[in-house]
CSV table of C-alpha atoms in Angstrom, one decimal:
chain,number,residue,atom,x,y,z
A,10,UNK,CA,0.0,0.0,0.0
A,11,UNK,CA,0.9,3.6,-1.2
A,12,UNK,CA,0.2,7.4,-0.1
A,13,UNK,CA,0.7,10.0,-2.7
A,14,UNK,CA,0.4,12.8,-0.9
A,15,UNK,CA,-0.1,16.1,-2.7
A,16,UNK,CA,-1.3,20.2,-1.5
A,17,UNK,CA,-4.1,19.9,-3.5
A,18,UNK,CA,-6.0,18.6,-6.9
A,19,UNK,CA,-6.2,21.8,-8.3
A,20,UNK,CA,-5.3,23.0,-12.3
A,21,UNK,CA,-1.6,23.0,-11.4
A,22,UNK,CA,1.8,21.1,-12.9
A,23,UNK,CA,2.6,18.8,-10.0
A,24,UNK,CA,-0.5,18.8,-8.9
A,25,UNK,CA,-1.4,16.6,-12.4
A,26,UNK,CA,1.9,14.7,-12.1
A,27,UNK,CA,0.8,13.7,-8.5
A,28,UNK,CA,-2.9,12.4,-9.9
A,29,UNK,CA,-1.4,10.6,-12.7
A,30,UNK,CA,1.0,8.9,-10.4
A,31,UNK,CA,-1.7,7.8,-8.2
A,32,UNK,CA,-3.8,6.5,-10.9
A,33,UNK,CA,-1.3,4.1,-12.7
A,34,UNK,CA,-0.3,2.9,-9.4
A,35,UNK,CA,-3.5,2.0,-8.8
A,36,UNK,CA,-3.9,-0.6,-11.9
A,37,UNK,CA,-1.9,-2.8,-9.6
A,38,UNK,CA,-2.3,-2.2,-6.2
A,39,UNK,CA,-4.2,-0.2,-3.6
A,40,UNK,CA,-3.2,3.4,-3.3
A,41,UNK,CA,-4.1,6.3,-1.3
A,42,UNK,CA,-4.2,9.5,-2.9
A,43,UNK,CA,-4.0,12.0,0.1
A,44,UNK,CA,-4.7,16.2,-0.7
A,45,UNK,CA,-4.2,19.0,1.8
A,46,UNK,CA,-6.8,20.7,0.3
A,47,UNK,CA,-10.4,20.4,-0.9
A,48,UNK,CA,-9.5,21.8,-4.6
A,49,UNK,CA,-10.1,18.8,-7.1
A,50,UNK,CA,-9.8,19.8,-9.9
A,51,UNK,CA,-8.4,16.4,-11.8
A,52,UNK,CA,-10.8,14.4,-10.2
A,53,UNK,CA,-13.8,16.3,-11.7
A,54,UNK,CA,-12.4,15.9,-14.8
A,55,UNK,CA,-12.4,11.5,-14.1
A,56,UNK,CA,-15.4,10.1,-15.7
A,57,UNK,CA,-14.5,6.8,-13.3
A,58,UNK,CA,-12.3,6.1,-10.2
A,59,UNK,CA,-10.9,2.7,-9.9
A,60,UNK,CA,-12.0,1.0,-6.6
A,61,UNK,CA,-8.2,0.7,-6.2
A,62,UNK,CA,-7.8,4.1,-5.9
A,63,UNK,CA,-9.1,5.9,-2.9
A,64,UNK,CA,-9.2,10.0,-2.1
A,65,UNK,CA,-8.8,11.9,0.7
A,66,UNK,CA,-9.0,15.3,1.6
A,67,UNK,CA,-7.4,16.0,5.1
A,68,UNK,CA,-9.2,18.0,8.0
A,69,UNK,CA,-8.0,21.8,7.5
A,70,UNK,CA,-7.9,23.5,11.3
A,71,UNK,CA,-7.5,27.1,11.3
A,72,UNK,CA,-4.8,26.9,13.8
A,73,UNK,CA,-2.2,24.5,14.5
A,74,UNK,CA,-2.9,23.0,10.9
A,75,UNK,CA,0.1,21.6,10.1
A,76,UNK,CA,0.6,19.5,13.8
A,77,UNK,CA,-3.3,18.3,12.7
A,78,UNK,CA,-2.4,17.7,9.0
A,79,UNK,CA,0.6,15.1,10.5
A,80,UNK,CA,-1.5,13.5,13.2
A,81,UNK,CA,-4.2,12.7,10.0
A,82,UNK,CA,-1.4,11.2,8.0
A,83,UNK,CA,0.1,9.0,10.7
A,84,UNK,CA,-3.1,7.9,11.5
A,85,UNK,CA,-3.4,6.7,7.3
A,86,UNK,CA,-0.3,5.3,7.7
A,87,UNK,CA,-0.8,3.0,10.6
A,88,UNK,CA,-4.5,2.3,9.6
A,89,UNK,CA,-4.0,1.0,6.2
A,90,UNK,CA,-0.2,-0.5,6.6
A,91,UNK,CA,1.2,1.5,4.5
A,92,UNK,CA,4.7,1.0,3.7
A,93,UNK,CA,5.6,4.1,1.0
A,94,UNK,CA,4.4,7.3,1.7
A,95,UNK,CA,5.8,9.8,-1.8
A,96,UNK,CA,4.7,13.4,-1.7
A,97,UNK,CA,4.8,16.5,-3.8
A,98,UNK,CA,5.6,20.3,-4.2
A,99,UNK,CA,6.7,22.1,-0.9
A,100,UNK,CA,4.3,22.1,1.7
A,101,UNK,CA,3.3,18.9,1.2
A,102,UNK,CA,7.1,17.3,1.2
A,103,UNK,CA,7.3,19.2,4.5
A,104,UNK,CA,4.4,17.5,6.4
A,105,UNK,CA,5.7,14.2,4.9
A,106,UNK,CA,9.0,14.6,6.4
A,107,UNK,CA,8.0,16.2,9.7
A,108,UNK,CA,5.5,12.7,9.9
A,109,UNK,CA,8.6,10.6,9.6
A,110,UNK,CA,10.7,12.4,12.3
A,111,UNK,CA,8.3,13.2,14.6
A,112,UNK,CA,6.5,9.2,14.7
A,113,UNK,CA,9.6,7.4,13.6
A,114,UNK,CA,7.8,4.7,11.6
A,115,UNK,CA,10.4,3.0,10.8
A,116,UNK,CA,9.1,-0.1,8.4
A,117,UNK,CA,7.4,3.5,6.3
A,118,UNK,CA,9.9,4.8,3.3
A,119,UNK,CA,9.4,8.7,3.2
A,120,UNK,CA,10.2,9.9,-0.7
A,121,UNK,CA,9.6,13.6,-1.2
A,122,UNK,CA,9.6,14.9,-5.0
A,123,UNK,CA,10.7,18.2,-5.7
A,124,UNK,CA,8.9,20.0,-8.8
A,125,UNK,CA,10.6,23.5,-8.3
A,126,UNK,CA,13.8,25.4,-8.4
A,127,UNK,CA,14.9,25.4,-4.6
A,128,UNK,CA,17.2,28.0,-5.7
A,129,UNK,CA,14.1,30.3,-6.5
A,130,UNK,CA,13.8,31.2,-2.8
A,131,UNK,CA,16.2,33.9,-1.8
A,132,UNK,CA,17.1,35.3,1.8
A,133,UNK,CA,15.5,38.6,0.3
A,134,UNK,CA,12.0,37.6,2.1
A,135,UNK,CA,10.4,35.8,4.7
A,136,UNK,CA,9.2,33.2,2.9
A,137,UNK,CA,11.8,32.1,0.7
A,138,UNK,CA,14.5,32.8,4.0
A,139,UNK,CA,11.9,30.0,5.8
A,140,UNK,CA,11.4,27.6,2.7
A,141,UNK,CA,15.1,28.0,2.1
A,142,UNK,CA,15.7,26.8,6.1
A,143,UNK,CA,13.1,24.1,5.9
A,144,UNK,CA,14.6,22.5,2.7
A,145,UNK,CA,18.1,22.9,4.2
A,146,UNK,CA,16.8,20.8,7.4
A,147,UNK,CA,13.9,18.7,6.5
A,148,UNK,CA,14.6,17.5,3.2
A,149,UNK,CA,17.7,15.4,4.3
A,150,UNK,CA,15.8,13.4,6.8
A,151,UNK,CA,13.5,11.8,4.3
A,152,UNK,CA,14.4,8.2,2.9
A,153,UNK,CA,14.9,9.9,-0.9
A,154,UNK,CA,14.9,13.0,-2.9
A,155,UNK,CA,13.3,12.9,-6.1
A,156,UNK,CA,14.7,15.8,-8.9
A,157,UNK,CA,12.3,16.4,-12.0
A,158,UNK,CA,14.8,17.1,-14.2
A,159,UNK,CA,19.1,17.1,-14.2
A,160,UNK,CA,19.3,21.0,-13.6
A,161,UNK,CA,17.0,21.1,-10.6
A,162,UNK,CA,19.2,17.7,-9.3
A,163,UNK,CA,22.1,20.0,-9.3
A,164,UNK,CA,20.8,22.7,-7.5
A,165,UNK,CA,19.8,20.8,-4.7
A,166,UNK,CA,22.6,19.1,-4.5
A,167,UNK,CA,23.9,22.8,-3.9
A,168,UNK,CA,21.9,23.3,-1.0
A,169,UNK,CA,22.0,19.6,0.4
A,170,UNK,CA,26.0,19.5,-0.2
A,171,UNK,CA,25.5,16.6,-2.9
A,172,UNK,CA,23.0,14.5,-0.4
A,173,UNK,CA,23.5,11.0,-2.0
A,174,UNK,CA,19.9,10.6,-1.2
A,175,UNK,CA,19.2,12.6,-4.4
A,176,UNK,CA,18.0,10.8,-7.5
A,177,UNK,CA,17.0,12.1,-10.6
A,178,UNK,CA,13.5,10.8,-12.0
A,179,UNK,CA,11.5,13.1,-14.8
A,180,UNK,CA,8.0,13.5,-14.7
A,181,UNK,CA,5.5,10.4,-16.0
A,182,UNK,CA,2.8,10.7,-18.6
A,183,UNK,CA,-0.1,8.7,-20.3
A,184,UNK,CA,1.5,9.7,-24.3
A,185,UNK,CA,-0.7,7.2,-25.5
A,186,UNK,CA,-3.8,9.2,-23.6
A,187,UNK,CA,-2.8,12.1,-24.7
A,188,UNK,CA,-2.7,11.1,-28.6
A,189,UNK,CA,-6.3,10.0,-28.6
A,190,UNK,CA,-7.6,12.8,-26.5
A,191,UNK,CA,-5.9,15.2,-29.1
A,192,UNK,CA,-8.0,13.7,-31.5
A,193,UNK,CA,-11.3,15.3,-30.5
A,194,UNK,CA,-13.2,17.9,-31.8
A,195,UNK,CA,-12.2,21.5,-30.2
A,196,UNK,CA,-14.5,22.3,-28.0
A,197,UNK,CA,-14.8,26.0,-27.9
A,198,UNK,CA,-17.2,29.0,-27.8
A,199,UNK,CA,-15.4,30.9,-29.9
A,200,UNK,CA,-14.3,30.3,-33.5
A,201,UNK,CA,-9.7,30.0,-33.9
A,202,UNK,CA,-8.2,30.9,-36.7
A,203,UNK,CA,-6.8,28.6,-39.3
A,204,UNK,CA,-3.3,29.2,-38.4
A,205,UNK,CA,-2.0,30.2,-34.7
A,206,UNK,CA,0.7,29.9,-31.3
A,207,UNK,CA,-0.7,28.8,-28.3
A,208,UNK,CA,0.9,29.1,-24.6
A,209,UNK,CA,-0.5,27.2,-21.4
A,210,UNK,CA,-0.3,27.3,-18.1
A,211,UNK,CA,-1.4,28.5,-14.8
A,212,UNK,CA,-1.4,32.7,-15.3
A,213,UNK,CA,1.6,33.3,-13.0
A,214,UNK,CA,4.2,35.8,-12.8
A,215,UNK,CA,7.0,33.4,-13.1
A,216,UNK,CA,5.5,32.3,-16.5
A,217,UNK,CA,5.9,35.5,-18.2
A,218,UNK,CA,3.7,35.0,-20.6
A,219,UNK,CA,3.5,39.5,-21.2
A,220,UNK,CA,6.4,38.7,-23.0
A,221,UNK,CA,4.6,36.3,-25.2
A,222,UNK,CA,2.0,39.4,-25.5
A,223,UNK,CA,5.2,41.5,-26.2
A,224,UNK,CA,5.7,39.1,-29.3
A,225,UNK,CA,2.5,39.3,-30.7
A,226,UNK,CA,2.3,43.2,-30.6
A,227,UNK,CA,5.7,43.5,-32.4
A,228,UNK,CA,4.9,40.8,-34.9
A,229,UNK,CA,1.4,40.5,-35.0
A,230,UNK,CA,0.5,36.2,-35.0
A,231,UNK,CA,-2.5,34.5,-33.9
A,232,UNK,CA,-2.1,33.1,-30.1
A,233,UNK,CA,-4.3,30.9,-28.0
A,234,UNK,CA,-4.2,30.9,-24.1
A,235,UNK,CA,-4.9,28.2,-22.3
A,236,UNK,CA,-5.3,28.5,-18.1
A,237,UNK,CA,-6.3,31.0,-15.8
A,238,UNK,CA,-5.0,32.5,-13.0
A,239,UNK,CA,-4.2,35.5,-10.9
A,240,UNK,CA,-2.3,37.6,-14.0
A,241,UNK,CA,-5.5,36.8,-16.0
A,242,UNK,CA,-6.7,40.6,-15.9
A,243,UNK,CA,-3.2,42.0,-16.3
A,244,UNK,CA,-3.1,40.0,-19.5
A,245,UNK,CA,-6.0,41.4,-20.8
A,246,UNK,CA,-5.4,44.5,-19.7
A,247,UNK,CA,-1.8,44.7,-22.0
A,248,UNK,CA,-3.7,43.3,-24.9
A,249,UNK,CA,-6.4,45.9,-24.7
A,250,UNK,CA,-3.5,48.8,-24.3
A,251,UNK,CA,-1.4,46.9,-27.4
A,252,UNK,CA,-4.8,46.5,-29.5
A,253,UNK,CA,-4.5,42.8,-30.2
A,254,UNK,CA,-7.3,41.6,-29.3
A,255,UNK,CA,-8.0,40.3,-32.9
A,256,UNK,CA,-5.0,38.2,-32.4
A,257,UNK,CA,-5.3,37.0,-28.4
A,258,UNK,CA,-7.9,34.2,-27.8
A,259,UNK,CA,-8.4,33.3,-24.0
A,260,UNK,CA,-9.9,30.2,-23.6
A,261,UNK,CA,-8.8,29.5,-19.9
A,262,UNK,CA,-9.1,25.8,-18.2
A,263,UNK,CA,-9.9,23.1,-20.8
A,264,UNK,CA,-10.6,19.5,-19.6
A,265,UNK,CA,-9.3,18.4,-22.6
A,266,UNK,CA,-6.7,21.1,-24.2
A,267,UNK,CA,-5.0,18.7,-26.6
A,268,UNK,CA,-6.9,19.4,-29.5
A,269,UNK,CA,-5.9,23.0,-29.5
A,270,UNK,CA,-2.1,22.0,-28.7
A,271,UNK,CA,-2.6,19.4,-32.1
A,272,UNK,CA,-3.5,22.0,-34.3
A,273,UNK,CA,-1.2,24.7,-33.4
A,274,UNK,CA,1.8,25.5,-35.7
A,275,UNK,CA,3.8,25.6,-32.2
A,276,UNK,CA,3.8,25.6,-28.2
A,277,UNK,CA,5.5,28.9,-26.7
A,278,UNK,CA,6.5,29.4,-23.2
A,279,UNK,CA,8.5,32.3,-21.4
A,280,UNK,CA,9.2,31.1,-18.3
A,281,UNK,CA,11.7,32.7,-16.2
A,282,UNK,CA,12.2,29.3,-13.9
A,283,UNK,CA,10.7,25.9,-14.5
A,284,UNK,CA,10.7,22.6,-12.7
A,285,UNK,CA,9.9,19.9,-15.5
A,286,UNK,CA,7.3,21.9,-18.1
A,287,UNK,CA,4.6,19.1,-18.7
A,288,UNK,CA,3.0,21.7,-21.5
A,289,UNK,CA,6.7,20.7,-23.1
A,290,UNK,CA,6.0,17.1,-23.3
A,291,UNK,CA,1.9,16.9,-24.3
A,292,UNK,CA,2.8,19.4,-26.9
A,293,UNK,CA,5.3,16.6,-28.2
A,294,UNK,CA,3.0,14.3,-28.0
A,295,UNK,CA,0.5,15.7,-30.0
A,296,UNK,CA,3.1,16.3,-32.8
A,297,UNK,CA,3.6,20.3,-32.2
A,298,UNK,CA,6.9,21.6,-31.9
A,299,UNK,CA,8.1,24.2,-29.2
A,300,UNK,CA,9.5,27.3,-28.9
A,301,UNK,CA,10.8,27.7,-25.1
A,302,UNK,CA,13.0,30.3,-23.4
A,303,UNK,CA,16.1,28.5,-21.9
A,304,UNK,CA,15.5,28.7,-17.9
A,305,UNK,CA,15.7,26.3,-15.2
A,306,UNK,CA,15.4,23.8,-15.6
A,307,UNK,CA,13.9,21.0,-17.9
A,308,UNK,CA,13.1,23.1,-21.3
A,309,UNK,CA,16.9,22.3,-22.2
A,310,UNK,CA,16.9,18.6,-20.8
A,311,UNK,CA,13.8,17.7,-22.8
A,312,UNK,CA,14.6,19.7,-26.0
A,313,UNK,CA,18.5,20.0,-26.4
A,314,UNK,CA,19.3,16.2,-26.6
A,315,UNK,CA,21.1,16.7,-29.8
A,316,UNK,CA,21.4,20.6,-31.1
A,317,UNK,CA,21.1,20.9,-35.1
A,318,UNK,CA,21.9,24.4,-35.4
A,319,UNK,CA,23.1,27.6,-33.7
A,320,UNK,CA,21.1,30.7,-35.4
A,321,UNK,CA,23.0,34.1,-35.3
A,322,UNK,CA,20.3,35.7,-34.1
A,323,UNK,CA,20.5,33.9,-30.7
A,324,UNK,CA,18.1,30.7,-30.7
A,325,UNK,CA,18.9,26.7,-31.1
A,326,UNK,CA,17.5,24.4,-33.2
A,327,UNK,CA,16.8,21.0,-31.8
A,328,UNK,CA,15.4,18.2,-33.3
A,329,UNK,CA,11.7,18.6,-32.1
A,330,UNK,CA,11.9,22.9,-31.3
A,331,UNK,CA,13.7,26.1,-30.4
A,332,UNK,CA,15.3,26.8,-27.4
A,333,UNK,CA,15.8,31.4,-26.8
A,334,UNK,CA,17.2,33.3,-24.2
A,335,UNK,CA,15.1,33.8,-21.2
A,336,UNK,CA,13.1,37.3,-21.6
A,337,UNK,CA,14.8,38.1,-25.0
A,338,UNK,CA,12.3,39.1,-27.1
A,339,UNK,CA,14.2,39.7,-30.4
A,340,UNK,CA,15.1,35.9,-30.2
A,341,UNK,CA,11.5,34.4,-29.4
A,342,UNK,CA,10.5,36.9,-32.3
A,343,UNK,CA,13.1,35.4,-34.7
A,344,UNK,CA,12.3,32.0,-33.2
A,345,UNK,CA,8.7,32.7,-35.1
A,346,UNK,CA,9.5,33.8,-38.3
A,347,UNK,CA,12.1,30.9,-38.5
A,348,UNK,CA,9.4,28.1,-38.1
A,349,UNK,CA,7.5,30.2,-40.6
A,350,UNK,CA,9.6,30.6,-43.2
A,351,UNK,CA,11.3,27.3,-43.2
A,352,UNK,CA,8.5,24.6,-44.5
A,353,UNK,CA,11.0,21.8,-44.4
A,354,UNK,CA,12.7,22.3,-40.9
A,355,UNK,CA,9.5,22.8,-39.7
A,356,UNK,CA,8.0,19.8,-40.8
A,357,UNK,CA,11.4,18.1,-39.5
A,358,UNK,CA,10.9,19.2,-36.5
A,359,UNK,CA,6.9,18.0,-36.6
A,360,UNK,CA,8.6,14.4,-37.4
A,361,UNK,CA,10.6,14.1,-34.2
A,362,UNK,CA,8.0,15.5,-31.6
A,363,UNK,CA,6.1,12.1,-30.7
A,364,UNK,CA,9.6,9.8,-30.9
A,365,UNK,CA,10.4,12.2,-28.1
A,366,UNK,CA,7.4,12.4,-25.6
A,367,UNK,CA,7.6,8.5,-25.8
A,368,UNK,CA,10.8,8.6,-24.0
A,369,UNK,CA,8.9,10.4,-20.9
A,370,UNK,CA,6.0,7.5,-20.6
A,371,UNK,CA,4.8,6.9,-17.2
A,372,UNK,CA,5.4,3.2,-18.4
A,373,UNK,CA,8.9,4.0,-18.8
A,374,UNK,CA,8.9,6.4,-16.0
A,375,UNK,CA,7.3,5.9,-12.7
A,376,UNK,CA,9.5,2.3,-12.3
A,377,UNK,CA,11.8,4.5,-11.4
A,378,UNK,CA,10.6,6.0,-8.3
A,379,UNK,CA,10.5,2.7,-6.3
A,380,UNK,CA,13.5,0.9,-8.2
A,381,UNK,CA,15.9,2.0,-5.3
């Protein structure tokens, strides 16, 4: 028996990972899917749960929340003999940990997986000077350390001085899923153009998708957005003062966004700091090339496995996209007019995508959490 234990269910990166973690586990064996929050998002979107897989939302107290949130878990633990407990993103990895040091539980493995840059938090603030503390003390005690990508691996091995507990695992997904789903009808409101970009994500600062917006006012192309979020209103608010909104569709949350991701000439993000982009690989899988800045980390470990070209006007061709500076808006502009003026890279590109996304199956993949 398995925990996956995760902050929430809501329209988020690891949160997704977490879910689809859970969910192939659970062709096998009985597993727990534990959330901190009420938010569940990827369960609404489940037509059927396996009887294998069981959710639960933990008791939220509006003080001393995180001593109750640990007495809940340990109480899971020891009521369903569980012998694994894996959790995700920072909060979550935190009340994992404190569970094992605080009960012991010593027949329980504690694995903690790590979806963002630990290197994000500065001593600038209170709350990266306390997240920076807690990964510094916590993160050590747990059984393993699970890095998303080979760039985030290195940067905690910064912070932990090269912990040995630290593997390296990228994130799973269902490709084959994700083929057929992108095989449906679009499912939209509103009409798209024939020909257009599309960006996803939750609307966050660190996504920087006004530069994206930047893009479009300088060179005028069509560009979907999928997701919502809290710069939702900002975004709107530059396209209205750039006066493309006959080129900016928002079409926020989609159950199924893979049908706009097939038909788009190519995926852009502008991230300023990544974990492991999953918009990276489903855009692969549904044959659509991508055009990403170069942060960290994962945009470079997924797309720069063997470079084709370096451009003069600072962006590299890869076999399945375009990697730019991060925030340079000359080369994500360049980056554009390359895949539309060259037919026959482009379509080369196109070829590769699929080949690619297979390498990050959650067949392939989630073996390697346990295989230790």
């Amino acid at each position: 028996m398995k925990i996956i234990l995760v902050n929430s269910l809501s329209n988020g990166g690891g949160e997704r990972i977490a879910y689809n973690i859970a969910n192939e586990l659970s062709l096998n064996e009985k597993i727990i899917l534990v959330s901190l929050s009420d938010d569940l998002f990827y369960v609404n979107q489940e037509e059927n749960v396996r009887d294998n897989f069981n959710i639960i939302v933990l008791h939220r107290f509006p003080i001393f929340s995180i001593l109750f949130y640990i007495f809940q878990l340990r109480k899971l633990i020891i009521e369903n003999n569980v012998k694994l407990v894996q959790s995700h993103l920072y909060f979550s990895n935190y009340i994992n940990i404190l569970t094992k040091v605080l009960f012991g539980l010593k027949n329980v493995k504690f694995q903690i997986v790590n979806h963002g840059d630990p290197l994000r938090y500065k001593y600038t603030n209170i709350k990266g000077f306390i997240n920076r503390v807690l990964i510094h003390f916590l993160y050590p005690k747990s059984d393993s350390i699970v890095a998303i990508s080979d760039g985030m691996k290195f940067n905690l091995m910064k912070i932990l001085k090269n912990n040995n507990k630290i593997i390296k695992v990228n994130n799973p997904y269902k490709i084959n899923n994700i083929v057929s789903s992108s095989c449906h009808k679009i499912d939209l409101k509103l009409d798209l153009p024939s020909k257009y970009y599309v960006t996803m994500g939750r609307l966050i600062p660190l996504k920087k998708i006004h530069l994206i917006l930047d893009a479009v006012h300088k060179i005028k192309f069509n560009l979907v957005i999928i997701g919502d979020g809290p710069d939702l209103e900002l975004l709107k608010n530059i396209v209205r003062e750039y006066k493309i909104e006959s080129y900016v569709y928002f079409v926020g949350n989609q159950k199924n966004p893979f049908p706009i991701l097939k038909k788009a000439v190519a995926f852009i993000g502008a991230s300023e700091s990544e974990g492991f982009p999953n918009a990276i690989i489903e855009s692969l899988a549904c044959s659509t090339p991508v055009i990403y800045s170069d942060c960290v980390s994962g945009p470079r470990e997924i797309l720069d496995y063997d470079i084709i070209s370096y451009s003069e006007m600072n962006i590299e061709v890869t076999p399945c996209g375009i990697l730019y500076p991060v925030g340079d808006i000359n080369a994500l502009c360049h980056a554009i007019y390359f895949i539309d003026s060259n037919s026959n890279v482009y379509n080369f590109l196109k070829s590769n995508c699929y080949s690619r996304s297979k390498m990050f199956d959650s067949s392939i993949i989630i073996p390697e959490y346990f295989d230790l």
